[in-house]
Short mmCIF file of C-alpha atoms in Angstrom, two decimals:
data_model
loop_
_atom_site.label_atom_id
_atom_site.label_comp_id
_atom_site.label_asym_id
_atom_site.label_seq_id
_atom_site.Cartn_x
_atom_site.Cartn_y
_atom_site.Cartn_z
CA VAL A 461 62.04 138.30 45.43
CA MET A 462 61.06 140.33 48.46
CA LYS A 463 60.37 143.84 49.73
CA ILE A 464 61.06 144.97 53.32
CA ASP A 465 59.48 148.37 53.91
CA ASN A 466 60.89 150.29 50.90
CA GLU A 467 63.93 148.07 50.37
CA ILE A 468 63.96 145.68 47.40
CA ILE A 469 65.65 142.31 48.01
CA THR A 470 66.88 140.54 44.87
CA THR A 471 67.89 136.97 44.05
CA HIS A 472 71.50 138.18 44.19
CA ASP A 473 71.01 139.35 47.80
CA ILE A 474 69.62 135.92 48.74
CA GLU A 475 72.46 134.10 46.96
CA GLN A 476 75.04 136.23 48.79
CA GLU A 477 73.34 135.53 52.11
CA ILE A 478 73.45 131.80 51.34
CA ASN A 479 77.19 132.11 50.61
CA TYR A 480 77.70 133.95 53.90
CA LEU A 481 75.75 131.38 55.92
CA LYS A 482 77.55 128.48 54.24
CA ALA A 483 80.88 130.07 55.10
CA LEU A 484 79.87 130.16 58.78
CA ASN A 485 78.35 126.67 58.68
CA PRO A 486 79.67 124.55 55.76
CA ARG A 487 77.27 121.74 56.70
CA LEU A 488 74.51 123.80 55.06
CA ASN A 489 75.72 122.31 51.78
CA GLN A 490 73.88 119.18 52.86
CA ILE A 491 70.37 120.66 52.77
CA ASN A 492 68.21 121.42 49.75
CA LYS A 493 67.95 124.76 47.94
CA ASN A 494 64.40 125.53 49.10
CA GLU A 495 65.34 125.21 52.77
CA LEU A 496 68.52 127.22 52.17
CA SER A 497 66.47 129.95 50.53
CA ILE A 498 64.10 130.10 53.53
CA ILE A 499 67.04 130.37 55.95
CA ALA A 500 68.65 133.10 53.83
CA LYS A 501 65.43 135.13 53.50
CA ASN A 502 64.86 135.04 57.26
CA SER A 503 68.47 136.07 57.82
CA VAL A 504 68.19 138.98 55.35
CA ILE A 505 64.96 140.16 57.01
CA LYS A 506 66.52 140.05 60.47
CA GLU A 507 69.63 141.93 59.40
CA PHE A 508 67.67 144.61 57.52
CA ILE A 509 65.33 145.27 60.47
CA LYS A 510 68.25 145.48 62.91
CA LYS A 511 70.24 147.74 60.58
CA LYS A 512 67.30 150.10 60.10
CA GLU A 513 66.79 150.42 63.86
CA ILE A 514 70.50 151.00 64.54
CA GLN A 515 70.70 153.76 61.92
CA LYS A 516 68.08 155.75 63.82
CA TYR A 517 70.76 156.36 66.44
CA LYS A 518 74.17 156.13 64.81
CA LYS A 519 76.18 155.53 61.67
CA LEU A 520 77.47 152.00 61.16
CA ASP A 521 81.23 151.48 61.25
CA SER A 522 82.86 148.16 60.34
CA GLN A 523 86.34 149.41 61.35
CA ASN A 524 86.55 149.17 65.12
CA SER A 525 88.02 147.00 67.88
CA GLN A 526 84.75 145.14 68.52
CA VAL A 527 84.62 143.96 64.91
CA ASP A 528 88.28 142.91 65.06
CA SER A 529 87.65 140.93 68.23
CA VAL A 530 84.72 139.00 66.69
CA LEU A 531 86.74 138.46 63.52
CA ASN A 532 89.60 136.91 65.54
CA ASN A 533 87.16 134.58 67.32
CA LEU A 534 85.71 133.54 63.97
CA ILE A 535 89.20 132.80 62.62
CA GLN A 536 89.80 130.48 65.60
CA ASN A 537 86.39 128.80 65.28
CA LEU A 538 87.07 128.03 61.61
CA ASN A 539 90.48 126.58 62.55
CA LEU A 540 92.31 129.24 60.53
CA GLN A 541 95.51 131.05 61.48
CA ASN A 542 95.06 134.67 60.44
CA GLU A 543 93.02 137.19 58.45
CA ASP A 544 94.76 136.32 55.17
CA GLN A 545 93.66 132.70 55.54
CA LEU A 546 90.13 133.91 56.28
CA LYS A 547 90.15 136.00 53.09
CA ASN A 548 91.14 132.94 51.04
CA TYR A 549 88.55 130.81 52.84
CA LEU A 550 85.78 133.32 52.04
CA LYS A 551 86.78 133.35 48.36
CA ASN A 552 85.59 129.75 48.19
CA TYR A 553 82.13 131.09 48.99
CA ASN A 554 82.33 134.13 46.69
CA PHE A 555 82.25 136.37 49.76
CA SER A 556 84.63 139.14 50.78
CA ILE A 557 86.06 139.99 54.17
CA GLU A 558 84.74 143.55 53.76
CA GLU A 559 81.19 142.18 53.47
CA LEU A 560 81.80 139.99 56.50
CA LYS A 561 83.02 142.97 58.56
CA LYS A 562 79.87 144.91 57.65
CA LYS A 563 77.71 142.06 58.91
CA ILE A 564 79.73 141.74 62.11
CA GLY A 565 79.44 145.53 62.55
CA ILE A 566 75.64 145.38 62.33
CA GLU A 567 75.45 142.54 64.86
CA ASN A 568 77.80 144.32 67.27
CA GLU A 569 75.89 147.58 67.11
CA TRP A 570 72.63 145.69 67.65
CA LYS A 571 74.09 144.18 70.83
CA ASN A 572 75.23 147.64 71.94
CA LEU A 573 71.72 148.98 71.30
CA ILE A 574 70.10 146.17 73.29
CA TYR A 575 72.59 146.72 76.12
CA SER A 576 71.84 150.44 76.34
CA LYS A 577 68.06 149.84 76.24
CA TYR A 578 67.80 146.95 78.70
CA ILE A 579 70.84 146.74 80.97
CA ASN A 580 68.93 148.45 83.80
CA THR A 581 66.23 145.79 83.48
CA VAL A 582 68.65 142.91 83.99
CA LYS A 583 68.33 141.33 87.43
CA ILE A 584 71.20 139.28 88.88
CA ASP A 585 70.90 137.34 92.15
CA LYS A 586 74.53 137.69 93.28
CA GLU A 587 73.91 135.91 96.57
CA GLU A 588 72.70 132.82 94.74
CA LEU A 589 75.72 132.92 92.44
CA VAL A 590 78.08 133.24 95.42
CA LYS A 591 76.44 130.20 97.04
CA LYS A 592 76.95 128.25 93.83
CA ILE A 593 80.62 129.24 93.70
CA GLU A 594 81.14 128.29 97.37
CA LYS A 595 79.62 124.89 96.69
CA SER A 596 81.65 124.22 93.55
CA SER A 597 84.92 125.56 95.03
CA LYS A 598 85.08 122.50 97.29
CA ASP A 599 85.64 120.32 94.22
CA ARG A 600 89.05 119.93 92.62
CA SER A 601 87.60 119.10 89.20
CA THR A 602 84.46 119.71 87.16
CA LEU A 603 82.91 118.73 83.88
CA GLU A 604 83.03 121.00 80.86
CA TYR A 605 80.59 120.60 78.00
CA ASN A 606 81.02 121.59 74.37
CA LEU A 607 77.42 122.53 73.59
CA SER A 608 75.17 123.46 70.70
CA GLU A 609 71.64 124.81 71.04
CA ILE A 610 68.38 125.27 69.20
CA VAL A 611 66.17 128.00 70.68
CA PHE A 612 62.58 128.28 69.51
CA THR A 613 59.20 129.66 70.46
CA LYS A 614 55.87 127.88 70.18
CA ASN A 615 53.23 129.47 68.00
CA LYS A 616 49.51 128.96 68.47
CA ALA A 617 49.15 126.92 65.28
CA LEU A 618 51.35 124.04 66.52
CA THR A 619 51.52 122.09 69.76
CA LEU A 620 54.90 121.71 71.42
CA GLU A 621 54.81 117.99 70.64
CA LYS A 622 54.25 118.61 66.91
CA LEU A 623 56.90 121.33 66.75
CA PHE A 624 59.47 119.16 68.53
CA PHE A 625 58.56 116.26 66.23
CA ASP A 626 59.29 118.47 63.21
CA ILE A 627 62.59 119.66 64.71
CA ASP A 628 63.54 116.10 65.68
CA GLU A 629 62.83 114.86 62.14
CA SER A 630 64.92 117.70 60.72
CA ILE A 631 67.82 116.81 63.05
CA LYS A 632 67.68 113.19 61.84
CA LYS A 633 67.54 114.30 58.20
CA ASN A 634 69.76 117.40 58.13
CA GLY A 635 71.84 117.20 61.30
CA PHE A 636 71.69 119.35 64.43
CA GLU A 637 73.73 122.27 63.04
CA ASN A 638 71.59 122.70 59.91
CA THR A 639 68.40 122.39 61.94
CA ALA A 640 69.66 125.21 64.16
CA ASN A 641 69.90 127.38 61.03
CA LEU A 642 66.36 126.36 60.09
CA TYR A 643 64.55 126.67 63.41
CA SER A 644 66.61 128.52 66.03
CA ILE A 645 65.90 132.16 66.87
CA SER A 646 69.21 132.53 68.73
CA GLU A 647 72.15 134.41 67.20
CA SER A 648 74.09 131.16 67.55
CA ALA A 649 71.95 129.77 64.69
CA LYS A 650 74.31 131.36 62.15
CA VAL A 651 77.13 129.08 63.33
CA GLY A 652 74.97 125.98 63.60
CA GLY A 653 73.92 126.65 67.18
CA LYS A 654 77.46 126.24 68.54
CA LEU A 655 78.06 127.63 72.04
CA GLY A 656 81.53 126.19 72.57
CA TRP A 657 82.93 124.99 75.91
CA VAL A 658 80.87 125.77 79.02
CA LYS A 659 81.75 124.72 82.57
CA LYS A 660 79.08 122.73 84.36
CA ASN A 661 79.29 125.22 87.26
CA ASN A 662 78.18 128.03 84.95
CA LEU A 663 74.95 126.29 83.95
CA SER A 664 71.63 126.45 85.76
CA GLU A 665 70.39 123.41 87.67
CA ILE A 666 67.56 122.75 85.20
CA ILE A 667 70.03 122.64 82.29
CA ILE A 668 72.43 120.41 84.26
CA ASP A 669 69.54 118.01 84.97
CA LYS A 670 68.95 117.71 81.21
CA LEU A 671 72.63 117.22 80.39
CA ASN A 672 73.15 114.62 83.11
CA ASN A 673 71.04 112.17 81.08
CA LEU A 674 72.95 112.75 77.82
CA GLY A 675 76.15 111.42 76.33
CA LYS A 676 78.39 112.69 73.54
CA ASN A 677 76.48 113.65 70.34
CA GLU A 678 73.11 113.29 72.09
CA TYR A 679 70.54 116.08 72.39
CA SER A 680 67.87 116.89 74.94
CA SER A 681 64.11 117.15 74.78
CA PRO A 682 62.80 120.76 74.86
CA LEU A 683 63.46 122.71 78.04
CA GLN A 684 61.32 125.79 78.70
CA ILE A 685 63.12 128.86 80.03
CA ASP A 686 60.83 131.89 80.24
CA ASN A 687 58.92 132.05 76.92
CA ASN A 688 61.51 130.13 74.89
CA PHE A 689 62.26 126.45 74.46
CA PHE A 690 65.84 125.12 74.33
CA ILE A 691 67.26 121.91 72.90
CA PHE A 692 70.87 121.26 73.92
CA LYS A 693 73.32 118.93 72.21
CA ILE A 694 76.55 117.69 73.80
CA ASN A 695 79.34 117.66 71.22
CA GLU A 696 82.12 116.77 73.67
CA ILE A 697 82.54 116.26 77.42
CA ARG A 698 85.78 116.63 79.33
CA LYS A 699 86.86 116.68 82.94
CA ILE A 700 89.06 119.61 83.93
CA GLN A 701 91.04 120.43 87.05
CA ILE A 702 89.94 123.67 88.67
CA GLU A 703 91.45 126.21 91.00
CA VAL A 704 88.67 128.65 91.75
CA ASP A 705 89.34 132.37 91.83
CA LYS A 706 86.04 133.29 93.45
CA ARG A 707 86.06 136.91 92.29
CA LYS A 708 86.82 135.99 88.68
CA GLU A 709 84.28 133.18 88.74
CA LEU A 710 81.59 135.53 90.08
CA ASN A 711 82.32 138.09 87.35
CA LYS A 712 82.16 135.35 84.72
CA MET A 713 78.83 134.05 86.01
CA ILE A 714 77.39 137.57 86.16
CA PHE A 715 78.49 138.09 82.55
CA ILE A 716 76.87 134.81 81.43
CA GLU A 717 73.60 135.57 83.21
CA THR A 718 73.55 139.15 81.90
CA THR A 719 74.13 137.92 78.34
CA LYS A 720 71.34 135.36 78.71
CA GLN A 721 68.84 137.99 79.86
CA LEU A 722 69.90 140.50 77.20
CA ASP A 723 69.45 137.81 74.52
CA LYS A 724 65.88 137.35 75.74
CA PHE A 725 65.21 141.10 75.50
CA SER A 726 66.86 141.14 72.08
CA ASN A 727 64.43 138.52 70.74
CA ILE A 728 61.42 140.33 72.20
CA PHE A 729 62.49 143.70 70.77
CA TYR A 730 63.26 142.22 67.35
CA LYS A 731 59.83 140.55 67.16
CA LYS A 732 58.20 143.89 67.98
CA LEU A 733 60.14 145.64 65.19
CA LYS A 734 59.32 142.87 62.73
CA LEU A 735 55.61 143.16 63.47
CA ASN A 736 55.82 146.86 62.59
CA SER A 737 57.66 146.21 59.32
CA GLU A 738 56.04 145.66 55.93
CA ILE A 739 57.40 142.46 54.42
CA SER A 740 56.21 141.23 51.02
CA GLU A 741 57.43 138.21 49.07
CA PHE A 742 56.96 137.99 45.31
#
């Protein structure tokens, strides 16, 4: 069905990718086969391009502590107890845990590659973060949001209004999680855009302003951050008691900001590699 550089992609490859994506986001069963096929093809292209770039520098290994750590997080996110339960769960989707570990291995090594290429380009304003911590440390409680996201870029062919209209219509028809698979360029797309629980204090002011106007199960209008647009959905809101360890909180905020900037560089680098790849559909 497709050729990426010299690699032939078959219907079986697409079917297996669909099985994999459904395992991560079972709600994909709700959308039609054509849209599923588009999602799977884009996912296969992205993985192939990343894998090819990684293999210029090192051999892939699916047996390491990083893979095990991601696997354990996935087990928790799917509300499973252990790896044996995950194996049985994957059987329902005709997918093996060995195949899953290979995919996790590729994604981990891609993140390592991006880190090594761009970490010196990351800029963190520690003074600003310290001010934010000092301000929030006066409070005894804070809000925590369980968030999902859709991250997209605007192409020249469509206005932002038209693109958001299309995304909004898809959310109404397919649900937020499935629309994340369809439209989002973030790695979170594979799990329906889920970000999990995030403290209000760890979000930027412009994101907080958007969330302040939303309730549970509501989503925002597009918010531009650098060259990307973000739509956030609140899945749950809870109030938590806090006792601020300023050093730990600073390290956490630095990690979040670093990850955010590295994700931006990741998208830019991937787009560059994709432009230099020969992709043909049959």
